[in-house]
Coordinates of C-alpha atoms and ligand atoms in Angstrom, one line a residue:
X1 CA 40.9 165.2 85.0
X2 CA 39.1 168.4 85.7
X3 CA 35.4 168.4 83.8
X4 CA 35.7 170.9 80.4
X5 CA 32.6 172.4 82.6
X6 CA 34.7 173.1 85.8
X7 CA 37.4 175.2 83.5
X8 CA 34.7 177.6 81.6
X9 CA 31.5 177.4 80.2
X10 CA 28.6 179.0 78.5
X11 CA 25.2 179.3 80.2
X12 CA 22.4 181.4 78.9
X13 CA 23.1 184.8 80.0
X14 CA 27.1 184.1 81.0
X15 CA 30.1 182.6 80.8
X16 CA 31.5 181.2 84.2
X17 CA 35.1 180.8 84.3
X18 CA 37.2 178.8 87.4
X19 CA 39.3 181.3 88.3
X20 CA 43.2 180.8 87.5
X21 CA 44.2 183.2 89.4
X22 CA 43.3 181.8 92.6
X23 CA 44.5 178.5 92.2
X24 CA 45.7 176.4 93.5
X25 CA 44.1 178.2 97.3
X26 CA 40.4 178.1 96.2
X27 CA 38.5 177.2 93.5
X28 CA 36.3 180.4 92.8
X29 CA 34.3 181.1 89.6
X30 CA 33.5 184.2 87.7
X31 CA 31.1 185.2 85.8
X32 CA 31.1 187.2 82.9
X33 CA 28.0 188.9 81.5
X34 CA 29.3 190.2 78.5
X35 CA 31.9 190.2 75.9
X36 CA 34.1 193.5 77.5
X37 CA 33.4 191.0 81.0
X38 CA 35.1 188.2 78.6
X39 CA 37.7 189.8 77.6
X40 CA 38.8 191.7 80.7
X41 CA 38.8 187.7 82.3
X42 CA 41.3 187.0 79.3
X43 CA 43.5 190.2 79.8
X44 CA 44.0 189.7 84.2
X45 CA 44.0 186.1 83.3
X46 CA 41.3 184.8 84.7
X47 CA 41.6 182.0 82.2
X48 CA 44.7 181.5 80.1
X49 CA 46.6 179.3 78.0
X50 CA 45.7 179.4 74.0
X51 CA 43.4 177.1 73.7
X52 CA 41.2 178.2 76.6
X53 CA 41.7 181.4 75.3
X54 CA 40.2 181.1 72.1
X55 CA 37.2 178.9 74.1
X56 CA 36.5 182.3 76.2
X57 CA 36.6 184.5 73.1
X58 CA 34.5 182.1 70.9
X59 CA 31.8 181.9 74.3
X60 CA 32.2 185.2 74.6
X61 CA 31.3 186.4 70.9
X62 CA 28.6 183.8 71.0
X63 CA 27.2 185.3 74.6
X64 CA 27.2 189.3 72.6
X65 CA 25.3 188.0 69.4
X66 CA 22.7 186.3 71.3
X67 CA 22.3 189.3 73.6
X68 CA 21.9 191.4 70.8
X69 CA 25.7 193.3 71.3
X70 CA 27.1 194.6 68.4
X71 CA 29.0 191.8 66.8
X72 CA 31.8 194.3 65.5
X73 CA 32.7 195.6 68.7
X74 CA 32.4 192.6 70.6
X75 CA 35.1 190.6 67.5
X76 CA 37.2 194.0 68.6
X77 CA 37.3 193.8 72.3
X78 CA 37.9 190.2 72.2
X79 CA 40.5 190.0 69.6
X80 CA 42.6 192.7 71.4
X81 CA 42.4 191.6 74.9
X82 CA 45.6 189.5 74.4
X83 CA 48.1 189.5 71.3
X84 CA 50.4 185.8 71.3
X85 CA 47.8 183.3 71.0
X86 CA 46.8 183.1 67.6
X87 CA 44.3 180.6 68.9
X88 CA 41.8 183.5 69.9
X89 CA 41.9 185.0 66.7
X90 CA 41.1 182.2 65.1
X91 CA 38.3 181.1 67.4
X92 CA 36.5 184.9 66.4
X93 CA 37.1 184.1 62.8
X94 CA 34.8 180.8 63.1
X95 CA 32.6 182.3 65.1
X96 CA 31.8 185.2 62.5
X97 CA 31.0 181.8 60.0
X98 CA 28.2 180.8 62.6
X99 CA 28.0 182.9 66.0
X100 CA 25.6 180.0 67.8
X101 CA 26.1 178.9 71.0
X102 CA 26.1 175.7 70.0
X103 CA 29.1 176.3 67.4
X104 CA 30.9 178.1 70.7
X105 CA 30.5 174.4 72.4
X106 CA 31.6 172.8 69.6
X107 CA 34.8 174.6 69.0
X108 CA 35.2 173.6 73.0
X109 CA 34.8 170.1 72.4
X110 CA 37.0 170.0 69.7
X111 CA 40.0 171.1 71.4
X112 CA 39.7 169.0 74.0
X113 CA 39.6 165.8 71.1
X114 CA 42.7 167.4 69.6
X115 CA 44.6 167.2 72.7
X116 CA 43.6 163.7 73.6
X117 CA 44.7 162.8 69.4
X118 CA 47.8 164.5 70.3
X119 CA 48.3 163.2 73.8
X120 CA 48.5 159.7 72.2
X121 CA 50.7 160.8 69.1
X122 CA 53.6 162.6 71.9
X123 CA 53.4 159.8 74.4
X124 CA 54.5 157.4 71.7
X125 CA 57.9 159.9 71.4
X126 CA 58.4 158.7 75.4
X127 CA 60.6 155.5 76.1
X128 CA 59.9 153.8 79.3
X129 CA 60.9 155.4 82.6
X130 CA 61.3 158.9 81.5
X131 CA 61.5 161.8 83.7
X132 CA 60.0 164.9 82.1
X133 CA 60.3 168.2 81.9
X134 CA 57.5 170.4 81.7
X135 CA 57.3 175.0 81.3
X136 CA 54.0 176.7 82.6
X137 CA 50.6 175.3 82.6
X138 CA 50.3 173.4 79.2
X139 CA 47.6 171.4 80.9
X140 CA 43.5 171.1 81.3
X141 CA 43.2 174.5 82.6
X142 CA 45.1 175.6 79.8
X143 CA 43.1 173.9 76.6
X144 CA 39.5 173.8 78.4
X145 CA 40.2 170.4 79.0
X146 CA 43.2 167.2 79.2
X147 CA 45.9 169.1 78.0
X148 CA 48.4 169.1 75.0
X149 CA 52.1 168.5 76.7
X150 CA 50.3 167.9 80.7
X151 CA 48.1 165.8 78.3
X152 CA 50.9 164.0 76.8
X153 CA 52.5 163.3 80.2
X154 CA 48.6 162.1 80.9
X155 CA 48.8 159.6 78.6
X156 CA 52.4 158.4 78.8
X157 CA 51.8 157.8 82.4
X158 CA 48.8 155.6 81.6
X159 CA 50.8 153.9 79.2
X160 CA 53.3 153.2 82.1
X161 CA 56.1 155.4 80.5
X162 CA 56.5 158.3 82.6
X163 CA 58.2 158.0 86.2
X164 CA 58.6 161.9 87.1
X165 CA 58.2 165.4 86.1
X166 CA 59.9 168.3 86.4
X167 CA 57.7 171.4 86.8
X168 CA 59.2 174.6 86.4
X169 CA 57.9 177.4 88.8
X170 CA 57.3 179.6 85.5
X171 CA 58.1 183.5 87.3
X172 CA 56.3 185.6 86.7
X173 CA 53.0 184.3 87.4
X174 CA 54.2 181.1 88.5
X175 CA 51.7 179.0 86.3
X176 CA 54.1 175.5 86.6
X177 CA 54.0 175.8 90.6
X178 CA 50.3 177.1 91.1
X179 CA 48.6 175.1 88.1
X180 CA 50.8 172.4 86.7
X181 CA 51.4 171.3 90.1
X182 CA 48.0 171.3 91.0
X183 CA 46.9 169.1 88.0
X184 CA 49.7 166.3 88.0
X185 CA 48.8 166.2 91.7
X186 CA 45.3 165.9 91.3
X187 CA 46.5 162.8 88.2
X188 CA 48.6 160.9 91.0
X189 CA 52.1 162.1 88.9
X190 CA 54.8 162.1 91.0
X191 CA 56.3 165.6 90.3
X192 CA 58.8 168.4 91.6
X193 CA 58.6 171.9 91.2
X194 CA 61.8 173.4 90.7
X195 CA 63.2 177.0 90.4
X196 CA 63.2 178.3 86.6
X197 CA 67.1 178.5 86.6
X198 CA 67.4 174.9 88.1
X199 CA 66.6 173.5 84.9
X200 CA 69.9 173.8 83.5
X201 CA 71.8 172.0 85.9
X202 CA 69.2 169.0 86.7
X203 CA 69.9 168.3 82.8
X204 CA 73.8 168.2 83.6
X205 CA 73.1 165.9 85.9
X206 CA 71.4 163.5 83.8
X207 CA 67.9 163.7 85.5
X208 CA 66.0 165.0 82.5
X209 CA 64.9 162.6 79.4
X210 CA 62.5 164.9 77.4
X211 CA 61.1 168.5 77.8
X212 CA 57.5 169.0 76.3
X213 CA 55.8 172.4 76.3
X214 CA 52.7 174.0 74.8
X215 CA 52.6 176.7 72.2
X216 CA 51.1 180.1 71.8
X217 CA 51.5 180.5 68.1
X218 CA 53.9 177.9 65.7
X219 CA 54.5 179.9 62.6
X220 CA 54.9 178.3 58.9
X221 CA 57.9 177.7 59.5
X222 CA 57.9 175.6 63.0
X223 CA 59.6 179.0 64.7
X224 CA 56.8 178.5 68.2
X225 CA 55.9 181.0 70.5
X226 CA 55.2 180.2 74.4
X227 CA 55.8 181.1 77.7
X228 CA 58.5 183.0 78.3
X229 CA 61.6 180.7 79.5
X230 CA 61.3 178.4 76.7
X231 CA 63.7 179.4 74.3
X232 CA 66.3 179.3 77.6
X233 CA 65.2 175.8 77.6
X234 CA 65.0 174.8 74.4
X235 CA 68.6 176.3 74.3
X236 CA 69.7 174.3 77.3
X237 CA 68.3 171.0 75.7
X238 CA 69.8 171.1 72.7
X239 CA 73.3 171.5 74.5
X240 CA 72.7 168.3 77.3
X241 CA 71.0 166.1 73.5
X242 CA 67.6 166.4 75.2
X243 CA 64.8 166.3 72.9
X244 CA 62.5 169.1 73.0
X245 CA 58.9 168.5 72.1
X246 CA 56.4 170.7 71.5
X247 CA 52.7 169.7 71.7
X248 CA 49.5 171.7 70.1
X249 CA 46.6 171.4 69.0
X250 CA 46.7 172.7 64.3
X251 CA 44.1 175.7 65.7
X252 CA 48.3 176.7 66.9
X253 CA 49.6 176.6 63.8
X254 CA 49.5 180.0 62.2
X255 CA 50.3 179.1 58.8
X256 CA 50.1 183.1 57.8
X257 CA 52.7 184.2 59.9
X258 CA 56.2 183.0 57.7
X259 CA 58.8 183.1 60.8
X260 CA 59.1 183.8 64.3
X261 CA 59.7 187.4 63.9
X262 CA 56.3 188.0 63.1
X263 CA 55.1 186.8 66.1
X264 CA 53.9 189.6 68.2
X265 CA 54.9 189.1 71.6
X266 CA 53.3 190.4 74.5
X267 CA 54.2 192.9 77.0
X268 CA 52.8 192.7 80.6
X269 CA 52.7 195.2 83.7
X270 CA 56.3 195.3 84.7
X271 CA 54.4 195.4 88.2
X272 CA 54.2 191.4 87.8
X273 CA 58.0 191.0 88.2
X274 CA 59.1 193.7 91.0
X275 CA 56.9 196.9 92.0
X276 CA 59.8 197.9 93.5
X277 CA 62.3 198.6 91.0
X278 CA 61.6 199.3 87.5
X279 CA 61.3 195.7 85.3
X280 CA 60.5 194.3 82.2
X281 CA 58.1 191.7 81.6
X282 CA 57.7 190.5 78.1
X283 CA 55.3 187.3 78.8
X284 CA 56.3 185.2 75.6
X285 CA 59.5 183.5 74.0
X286 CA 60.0 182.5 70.1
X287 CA 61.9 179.3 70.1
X288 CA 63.2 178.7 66.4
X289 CA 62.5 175.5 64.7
X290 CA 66.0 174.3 64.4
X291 CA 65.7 173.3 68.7
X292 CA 62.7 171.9 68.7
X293 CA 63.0 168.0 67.9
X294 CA 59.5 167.9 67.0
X295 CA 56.2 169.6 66.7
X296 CA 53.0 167.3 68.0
X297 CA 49.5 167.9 66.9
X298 CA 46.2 166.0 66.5
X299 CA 47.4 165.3 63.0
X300 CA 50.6 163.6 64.4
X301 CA 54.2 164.2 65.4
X302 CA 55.6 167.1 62.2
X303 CA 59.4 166.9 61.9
X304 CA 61.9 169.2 60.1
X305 CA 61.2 170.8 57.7
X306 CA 58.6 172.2 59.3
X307 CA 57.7 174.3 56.3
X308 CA 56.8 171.2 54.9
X309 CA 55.3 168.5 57.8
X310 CA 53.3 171.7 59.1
X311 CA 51.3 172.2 55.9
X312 CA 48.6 169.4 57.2
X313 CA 48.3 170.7 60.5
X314 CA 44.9 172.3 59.7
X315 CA 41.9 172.1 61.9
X316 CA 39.6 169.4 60.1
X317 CA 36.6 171.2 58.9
Ligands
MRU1 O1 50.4 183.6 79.8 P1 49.7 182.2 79.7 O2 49.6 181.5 81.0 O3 48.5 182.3 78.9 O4 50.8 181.4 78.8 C1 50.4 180.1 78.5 C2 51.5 179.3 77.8 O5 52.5 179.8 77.5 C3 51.2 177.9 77.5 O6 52.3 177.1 77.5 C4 50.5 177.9 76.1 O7 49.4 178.7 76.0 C5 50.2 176.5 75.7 S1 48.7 176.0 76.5 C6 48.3 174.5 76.0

């Protein structure tokens, strides 16, 4: 597993960041000296994934207080640098209770424990032999360390339960065949990374047992936000009776946004799909509660009614 260290970290005067965007060719850092430096490496996506996201922002906040940065502006340029994740807003928020460094490595150290506590609860949904499938980089890179769903295919591969995964290639950016790949390779996971629109018929075919994704943002009512291509899955499983789980950590779970429709959804530089025609490129899906078989986070695994299960998936204080 790749050090919490490796993935981003705050020293004195910086935050260093292994950059994503280079993977999985070289393994490059970047440095960030303050919090509009932060928050342009969360914006070109640098480092992505919601967890890691609200890491960056809460190292980021931390780095402009201790500089002496007006706290205001740097909350501002942080919190707007991406909209989905409701993780980064909710890093800022407990970083304006205490804007120490030491709170900024805490909150990092936390999310890394949630994931292994939810790693453990999702493996246990796994029956022996199953062949998994996985949607853009839910992994160590994406949570600052293990993983939520990558993590749960961590653990139910220790536990001797997992014999393959499915990665899709995730287009635009390609998160599934640059960084997924990279990670279950790196774990000894015998994996495949297939085209997006493969998924579909590799299910007809009776060669997928469980999909497992990360979230951006699970509202109230278990509606959950992610990469875009997830609904399409999410759709596809419910049709072949494939259960779809998804994994993340309660700093997720956006218990002030009712339904999916209040999820904002981001829009990225239609540039990323073609720059030769003109494109769209919304970046995030809502998949609505009634596909997903179950939500998993440190607190457990949260069935239908969401409304209900969800109401304890609050980051312990
Ligand atoms: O645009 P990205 O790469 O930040 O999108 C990331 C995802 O959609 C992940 O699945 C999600 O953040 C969960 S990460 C544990």
């Amino acid at each position: 597993m790749l050090e919490p260290d490796r993935i981003l970290r705050l020293e004195d005067d910086r935050v260093v960041f292994l950059d994503q965007r280079r993977l999985p060719l070289e393994e490059v850092e970047v440095e960030c000296r303050n919090a509009a430096e932060v928050a342009d490496a969360i914006r070109s996506m640098v480092v992505r994934g919601a967890p890691a996201i609200g890491i960056a922002a809460a190292y980021g906040y931390a780095l402009a207080v201790a500089g002496g940065d007006d706290p205001n502006e740097a909350d501002r340029v942080l919190r707007s640098s991406r909209p989905t994740a409701v993780n980064l807003g909710w890093a800022l928020d407990e970083m304006r209770l205490d804007p120490s460094p030491e709170h900024a490595r805490a909150i990092h150290r936390d999310e890394v424990d949630r994931c292994r506590a939810m790693a453990a609860h999702a493996a246990c949904l796994l029956g022996p032999g199953t062949r998994a499938l996985t949607h853009c980089n839910a992994g160590g890179l994406a949570t600052g360390g293990y993983g939520s769903a990558v993590g749960a295919l961590l653990a139910a591969w220790d536990l001797d339960l997992l014999e393959h995964v499915w990665i899709d290639e995730t287009r635009p950016l390609l998160q599934g065949a640059r960084l997924t790949a990279w990670e279950l390779e790196a774990a000894g996971i015998p994996h495949a990374v297939i085209a997006d629109s493969a998924a579909g018929s590799l299910m007809a075919a009776g060669e997928v047992d469980a999909v497992l994704t990360g979230a951006d943002r699970i509202a109230a009512n278990g509606d959950t936000a992610n990469k875009i291509g997830t609904y399409s899955l999410a759709v596809l499983a419910m049709h072949h009776e494939i259960p779809f789980y998804v994994v993340a950590p309660s700093s997720t779970v956006d218990h002030a946004t009712a339904t999916g429709e209040a999820i904002p959804i981001e829009e990225r530089d239609p540039a990323e799909v073609t720059t030769r025609f003109s494109a769209r490129n919304p970046a995030f899906d809502v998949t609505p509660a009634r596909l997903i078989s179950s939500i998993v986070t440190e607190h457990g695994v949260h069935a239908d009614p969401y409304r209900q299960s969800l109401a304890r998936a609050v980051v312990a204080a």
